[in-house]
JSON list of C-alpha atoms in Angstrom, two decimals:
[
{"chain": "A", "resi": 1336, "resn": "MET", "atom": "CA", "xyz": [130.17, 84.55, 113.06]},
{"chain": "A", "resi": 1337, "resn": "THR", "atom": "CA", "xyz": [127.04, 86.60, 113.56]},
{"chain": "A", "resi": 1338, "resn": "SER", "atom": "CA", "xyz": [125.42, 86.59, 116.99]},
{"chain": "A", "resi": 1339, "resn": "ASN", "atom": "CA", "xyz": [121.68, 86.40, 117.47]},
{"chain": "A", "resi": 1340, "resn": "HIS", "atom": "CA", "xyz": [121.74, 90.02, 118.64]},
{"chain": "A", "resi": 1341, "resn": "GLU", "atom": "CA", "xyz": [123.44, 91.15, 115.40]},
{"chain": "A", "resi": 1342, "resn": "THR", "atom": "CA", "xyz": [121.02, 89.08, 113.34]},
{"chain": "A", "resi": 1343, "resn": "ASP", "atom": "CA", "xyz": [118.05, 90.53, 115.23]},
{"chain": "A", "resi": 1344, "resn": "ASN", "atom": "CA", "xyz": [119.35, 94.06, 114.60]},
{"chain": "A", "resi": 1345, "resn": "LYS", "atom": "CA", "xyz": [119.81, 93.35, 110.89]},
{"chain": "A", "resi": 1346, "resn": "VAL", "atom": "CA", "xyz": [116.27, 92.02, 110.70]},
{"chain": "A", "resi": 1347, "resn": "LYS", "atom": "CA", "xyz": [114.93, 95.08, 112.55]},
{"chain": "A", "resi": 1348, "resn": "ILE", "atom": "CA", "xyz": [116.82, 97.42, 110.20]},
{"chain": "A", "resi": 1349, "resn": "TRP", "atom": "CA", "xyz": [115.49, 95.52, 107.17]},
{"chain": "A", "resi": 1350, "resn": "VAL", "atom": "CA", "xyz": [111.92, 95.62, 108.50]},
{"chain": "A", "resi": 1351, "resn": "ASN", "atom": "CA", "xyz": [112.23, 99.33, 109.32]},
{"chain": "A", "resi": 1352, "resn": "LYS", "atom": "CA", "xyz": [113.57, 100.08, 105.84]},
{"chain": "A", "resi": 1353, "resn": "ARG", "atom": "CA", "xyz": [110.71, 98.14, 104.27]},
{"chain": "A", "resi": 1354, "resn": "PHE", "atom": "CA", "xyz": [108.23, 100.02, 106.44]},
{"chain": "A", "resi": 1355, "resn": "TYR", "atom": "CA", "xyz": [109.88, 103.36, 105.68]},
{"chain": "A", "resi": 1356, "resn": "PHE", "atom": "CA", "xyz": [109.79, 102.80, 101.91]},
{"chain": "A", "resi": 1357, "resn": "ALA", "atom": "CA", "xyz": [106.22, 101.53, 102.16]},
{"chain": "A", "resi": 1358, "resn": "LYS", "atom": "CA", "xyz": [105.28, 104.75, 103.98]},
{"chain": "A", "resi": 1359, "resn": "ILE", "atom": "CA", "xyz": [107.00, 106.88, 101.32]},
{"chain": "A", "resi": 1360, "resn": "ARG", "atom": "CA", "xyz": [105.32, 104.88, 98.55]},
{"chain": "A", "resi": 1361, "resn": "SER", "atom": "CA", "xyz": [101.94, 105.32, 100.22]},
{"chain": "A", "resi": 1362, "resn": "LEU", "atom": "CA", "xyz": [102.47, 109.10, 100.32]},
{"chain": "A", "resi": 1363, "resn": "TYR", "atom": "CA", "xyz": [103.19, 109.33, 96.61]},
{"chain": "A", "resi": 1364, "resn": "PHE", "atom": "CA", "xyz": [100.93, 106.49, 95.47]},
{"chain": "A", "resi": 1365, "resn": "PRO", "atom": "CA", "xyz": [97.96, 106.49, 97.86]},
{"chain": "A", "resi": 1366, "resn": "GLY", "atom": "CA", "xyz": [96.30, 103.53, 96.13]},
{"chain": "A", "resi": 1367, "resn": "TRP", "atom": "CA", "xyz": [99.14, 101.16, 97.00]},
{"chain": "A", "resi": 1368, "resn": "LYS", "atom": "CA", "xyz": [98.61, 98.80, 99.89]},
{"chain": "A", "resi": 1369, "resn": "GLY", "atom": "CA", "xyz": [101.38, 96.28, 100.36]},
{"chain": "A", "resi": 1370, "resn": "ASP", "atom": "CA", "xyz": [102.09, 94.98, 96.89]},
{"chain": "A", "resi": 1371, "resn": "LEU", "atom": "CA", "xyz": [98.56, 95.48, 95.61]},
{"chain": "A", "resi": 1372, "resn": "PHE", "atom": "CA", "xyz": [96.95, 98.54, 94.10]},
{"chain": "A", "resi": 1373, "resn": "VAL", "atom": "CA", "xyz": [93.64, 99.26, 95.79]},
{"chain": "A", "resi": 1374, "resn": "ASN", "atom": "CA", "xyz": [90.91, 101.35, 94.20]},
{"chain": "A", "resi": 1375, "resn": "ASN", "atom": "CA", "xyz": [90.24, 103.63, 97.16]},
{"chain": "A", "resi": 1376, "resn": "GLY", "atom": "CA", "xyz": [88.51, 106.41, 95.26]},
{"chain": "A", "resi": 1377, "resn": "LEU", "atom": "CA", "xyz": [91.64, 108.53, 94.87]},
{"chain": "A", "resi": 1378, "resn": "ASN", "atom": "CA", "xyz": [91.99, 107.45, 91.26]},
{"chain": "A", "resi": 1379, "resn": "GLU", "atom": "CA", "xyz": [88.38, 108.20, 90.35]},
{"chain": "A", "resi": 1380, "resn": "LYS", "atom": "CA", "xyz": [89.44, 111.29, 88.37]},
{"chain": "A", "resi": 1381, "resn": "TRP", "atom": "CA", "xyz": [90.61, 109.30, 85.41]},
{"chain": "A", "resi": 1382, "resn": "LEU", "atom": "CA", "xyz": [88.37, 106.27, 85.84]},
{"chain": "A", "resi": 1383, "resn": "LYS", "atom": "CA", "xyz": [85.29, 108.30, 84.93]},
{"chain": "A", "resi": 1384, "resn": "HIS", "atom": "CA", "xyz": [86.83, 108.82, 81.47]},
{"chain": "A", "resi": 1385, "resn": "TYR", "atom": "CA", "xyz": [87.23, 105.08, 80.79]},
{"chain": "A", "resi": 1386, "resn": "GLU", "atom": "CA", "xyz": [85.02, 103.57, 78.13]},
{"chain": "A", "resi": 1387, "resn": "PRO", "atom": "CA", "xyz": [82.27, 101.24, 79.44]},
{"chain": "A", "resi": 1388, "resn": "GLY", "atom": "CA", "xyz": [83.62, 97.75, 80.01]},
{"chain": "A", "resi": 1389, "resn": "ILE", "atom": "CA", "xyz": [87.22, 98.88, 80.62]},
{"chain": "A", "resi": 1390, "resn": "SER", "atom": "CA", "xyz": [88.47, 97.52, 83.94]},
{"chain": "A", "resi": 1391, "resn": "ALA", "atom": "CA", "xyz": [89.88, 99.88, 86.58]},
{"chain": "A", "resi": 1392, "resn": "CYS", "atom": "CA", "xyz": [92.76, 97.50, 87.20]},
{"chain": "A", "resi": 1393, "resn": "LEU", "atom": "CA", "xyz": [94.66, 94.85, 85.31]},
{"chain": "A", "resi": 1394, "resn": "GLU", "atom": "CA", "xyz": [94.63, 91.18, 86.11]},
{"chain": "A", "resi": 1395, "resn": "TYR", "atom": "CA", "xyz": [98.14, 89.76, 86.10]},
{"chain": "A", "resi": 1396, "resn": "PRO", "atom": "CA", "xyz": [98.77, 86.05, 85.75]},
{"chain": "A", "resi": 1397, "resn": "THR", "atom": "CA", "xyz": [100.59, 84.37, 88.61]},
{"chain": "A", "resi": 1398, "resn": "ILE", "atom": "CA", "xyz": [103.54, 83.20, 86.53]},
{"chain": "A", "resi": 1399, "resn": "THR", "atom": "CA", "xyz": [107.20, 84.10, 86.60]},
{"chain": "A", "resi": 1400, "resn": "LEU", "atom": "CA", "xyz": [108.78, 86.52, 84.17]},
{"chain": "A", "resi": 1401, "resn": "SER", "atom": "CA", "xyz": [110.61, 83.57, 82.63]},
{"chain": "A", "resi": 1402, "resn": "GLU", "atom": "CA", "xyz": [107.34, 81.68, 82.08]},
{"chain": "A", "resi": 1403, "resn": "ALA", "atom": "CA", "xyz": [105.78, 84.80, 80.55]},
{"chain": "A", "resi": 1404, "resn": "LEU", "atom": "CA", "xyz": [108.71, 85.12, 78.15]},
{"chain": "A", "resi": 1405, "resn": "HIS", "atom": "CA", "xyz": [108.45, 81.44, 77.15]},
{"chain": "A", "resi": 1406, "resn": "GLN", "atom": "CA", "xyz": [104.69, 81.72, 76.57]},
{"chain": "A", "resi": 1407, "resn": "THR", "atom": "CA", "xyz": [105.04, 84.91, 74.53]},
{"chain": "A", "resi": 1408, "resn": "THR", "atom": "CA", "xyz": [107.88, 83.38, 72.51]},
{"chain": "A", "resi": 1409, "resn": "ALA", "atom": "CA", "xyz": [105.73, 80.33, 71.75]},
{"chain": "A", "resi": 1410, "resn": "LYS", "atom": "CA", "xyz": [102.84, 82.54, 70.54]},
{"chain": "A", "resi": 1411, "resn": "TYR", "atom": "CA", "xyz": [104.78, 85.31, 68.77]},
{"chain": "A", "resi": 1412, "resn": "PRO", "atom": "CA", "xyz": [108.32, 84.07, 68.02]},
{"chain": "A", "resi": 1413, "resn": "ASN", "atom": "CA", "xyz": [108.92, 86.46, 65.12]},
{"chain": "A", "resi": 1414, "resn": "ASN", "atom": "CA", "xyz": [107.30, 89.56, 66.62]},
{"chain": "A", "resi": 1415, "resn": "THR", "atom": "CA", "xyz": [109.51, 92.39, 67.83]},
{"chain": "A", "resi": 1416, "resn": "ALA", "atom": "CA", "xyz": [110.27, 92.08, 71.54]},
{"chain": "A", "resi": 1417, "resn": "PHE", "atom": "CA", "xyz": [112.24, 95.32, 71.87]},
{"chain": "A", "resi": 1418, "resn": "ILE", "atom": "CA", "xyz": [114.11, 97.92, 69.84]},
{"chain": "A", "resi": 1419, "resn": "PHE", "atom": "CA", "xyz": [117.34, 99.64, 70.82]},
{"chain": "A", "resi": 1420, "resn": "ALA", "atom": "CA", "xyz": [118.92, 102.27, 68.59]},
{"chain": "A", "resi": 1421, "resn": "ASP", "atom": "CA", "xyz": [118.53, 100.84, 65.08]},
{"chain": "A", "resi": 1422, "resn": "LYS", "atom": "CA", "xyz": [118.37, 97.13, 66.03]},
{"chain": "A", "resi": 1423, "resn": "GLN", "atom": "CA", "xyz": [115.31, 95.00, 66.71]},
{"chain": "A", "resi": 1424, "resn": "TRP", "atom": "CA", "xyz": [115.14, 91.70, 68.57]},
{"chain": "A", "resi": 1425, "resn": "THR", "atom": "CA", "xyz": [112.37, 89.16, 68.12]},
{"chain": "A", "resi": 1426, "resn": "TYR", "atom": "CA", "xyz": [110.92, 87.22, 71.02]},
{"chain": "A", "resi": 1427, "resn": "ARG", "atom": "CA", "xyz": [112.78, 84.14, 69.79]},
{"chain": "A", "resi": 1428, "resn": "GLU", "atom": "CA", "xyz": [116.10, 86.03, 69.85]},
{"chain": "A", "resi": 1429, "resn": "PHE", "atom": "CA", "xyz": [115.27, 87.56, 73.22]},
{"chain": "A", "resi": 1430, "resn": "ASN", "atom": "CA", "xyz": [114.37, 84.16, 74.69]},
{"chain": "A", "resi": 1431, "resn": "ASP", "atom": "CA", "xyz": [117.55, 82.57, 73.28]},
{"chain": "A", "resi": 1432, "resn": "LEU", "atom": "CA", "xyz": [119.76, 85.33, 74.70]},
{"chain": "A", "resi": 1433, "resn": "ALA", "atom": "CA", "xyz": [118.03, 85.23, 78.10]},
{"chain": "A", "resi": 1434, "resn": "SER", "atom": "CA", "xyz": [118.49, 81.44, 78.19]},
{"chain": "A", "resi": 1435, "resn": "GLN", "atom": "CA", "xyz": [122.19, 81.85, 77.34]},
{"chain": "A", "resi": 1436, "resn": "MET", "atom": "CA", "xyz": [122.54, 84.34, 80.19]},
{"chain": "A", "resi": 1437, "resn": "ALA", "atom": "CA", "xyz": [120.76, 82.01, 82.62]},
{"chain": "A", "resi": 1438, "resn": "ASN", "atom": "CA", "xyz": [122.94, 79.08, 81.57]},
{"chain": "A", "resi": 1439, "resn": "ALA", "atom": "CA", "xyz": [126.09, 81.20, 81.98]},
{"chain": "A", "resi": 1440, "resn": "LEU", "atom": "CA", "xyz": [125.05, 82.06, 85.55]},
{"chain": "A", "resi": 1441, "resn": "LEU", "atom": "CA", "xyz": [124.31, 78.40, 86.29]},
{"chain": "A", "resi": 1442, "resn": "SER", "atom": "CA", "xyz": [127.74, 77.43, 84.92]},
{"chain": "A", "resi": 1443, "resn": "LEU", "atom": "CA", "xyz": [129.31, 79.88, 87.39]},
{"chain": "A", "resi": 1444, "resn": "GLY", "atom": "CA", "xyz": [127.76, 77.91, 90.26]},
{"chain": "A", "resi": 1445, "resn": "LEU", "atom": "CA", "xyz": [124.62, 79.93, 90.89]},
{"chain": "A", "resi": 1446, "resn": "SER", "atom": "CA", "xyz": [121.39, 78.09, 91.54]},
{"chain": "A", "resi": 1447, "resn": "ILE", "atom": "CA", "xyz": [117.84, 78.93, 90.52]},
{"chain": "A", "resi": 1448, "resn": "GLY", "atom": "CA", "xyz": [116.49, 81.41, 93.07]},
{"chain": "A", "resi": 1449, "resn": "ASP", "atom": "CA", "xyz": [119.88, 82.84, 94.06]},
{"chain": "A", "resi": 1450, "resn": "PRO", "atom": "CA", "xyz": [119.86, 86.65, 94.18]},
{"chain": "A", "resi": 1451, "resn": "VAL", "atom": "CA", "xyz": [121.98, 88.37, 91.54]},
{"chain": "A", "resi": 1452, "resn": "GLY", "atom": "CA", "xyz": [122.74, 92.09, 91.42]},
{"chain": "A", "resi": 1453, "resn": "ILE", "atom": "CA", "xyz": [122.50, 93.72, 88.00]},
{"chain": "A", "resi": 1454, "resn": "TYR", "atom": "CA", "xyz": [124.25, 97.04, 87.45]},
{"chain": "A", "resi": 1455, "resn": "LEU", "atom": "CA", "xyz": [123.87, 97.99, 83.81]},
{"chain": "A", "resi": 1456, "resn": "PRO", "atom": "CA", "xyz": [122.63, 101.00, 81.89]},
{"chain": "A", "resi": 1457, "resn": "ASN", "atom": "CA", "xyz": [119.29, 100.89, 80.08]},
{"chain": "A", "resi": 1458, "resn": "SER", "atom": "CA", "xyz": [120.40, 98.60, 77.28]},
{"chain": "A", "resi": 1459, "resn": "PRO", "atom": "CA", "xyz": [119.55, 95.28, 75.63]},
{"chain": "A", "resi": 1460, "resn": "GLN", "atom": "CA", "xyz": [122.02, 93.59, 77.98]},
{"chain": "A", "resi": 1461, "resn": "PHE", "atom": "CA", "xyz": [119.99, 94.78, 80.97]},
{"chain": "A", "resi": 1462, "resn": "ILE", "atom": "CA", "xyz": [116.73, 93.49, 79.50]},
{"chain": "A", "resi": 1463, "resn": "ILE", "atom": "CA", "xyz": [118.33, 90.15, 78.64]},
{"chain": "A", "resi": 1464, "resn": "SER", "atom": "CA", "xyz": [119.93, 89.73, 82.07]},
{"chain": "A", "resi": 1465, "resn": "TYR", "atom": "CA", "xyz": [116.81, 90.74, 83.99]}
]
């Protein structure tokens, strides 16, 4: 059983690690602030070369990766999702394989939202399991 003191220490270590990595990230990527990229003038070098009307940052929808895959599959089911070696997978195939992986994890007793560690090389299996 974990005491409150041990739990507090674990939380402090976690917070310190998050802060430490945030500090490192801010050294190498000065435009990052929290989880958002901020146009603070440090990236002006390349922005001046953008064509008129091109945004300095991208707008990302507030949907999950799973929702994005389902939407893309609905729009472009037969388009190539990714290529590995000499094989191509369509979005339909990718979506089907990702759903099979999700269902396999659910059948093992995992629930939606449970953390899962993935340790695979850069391969189709990694993309599918992510």
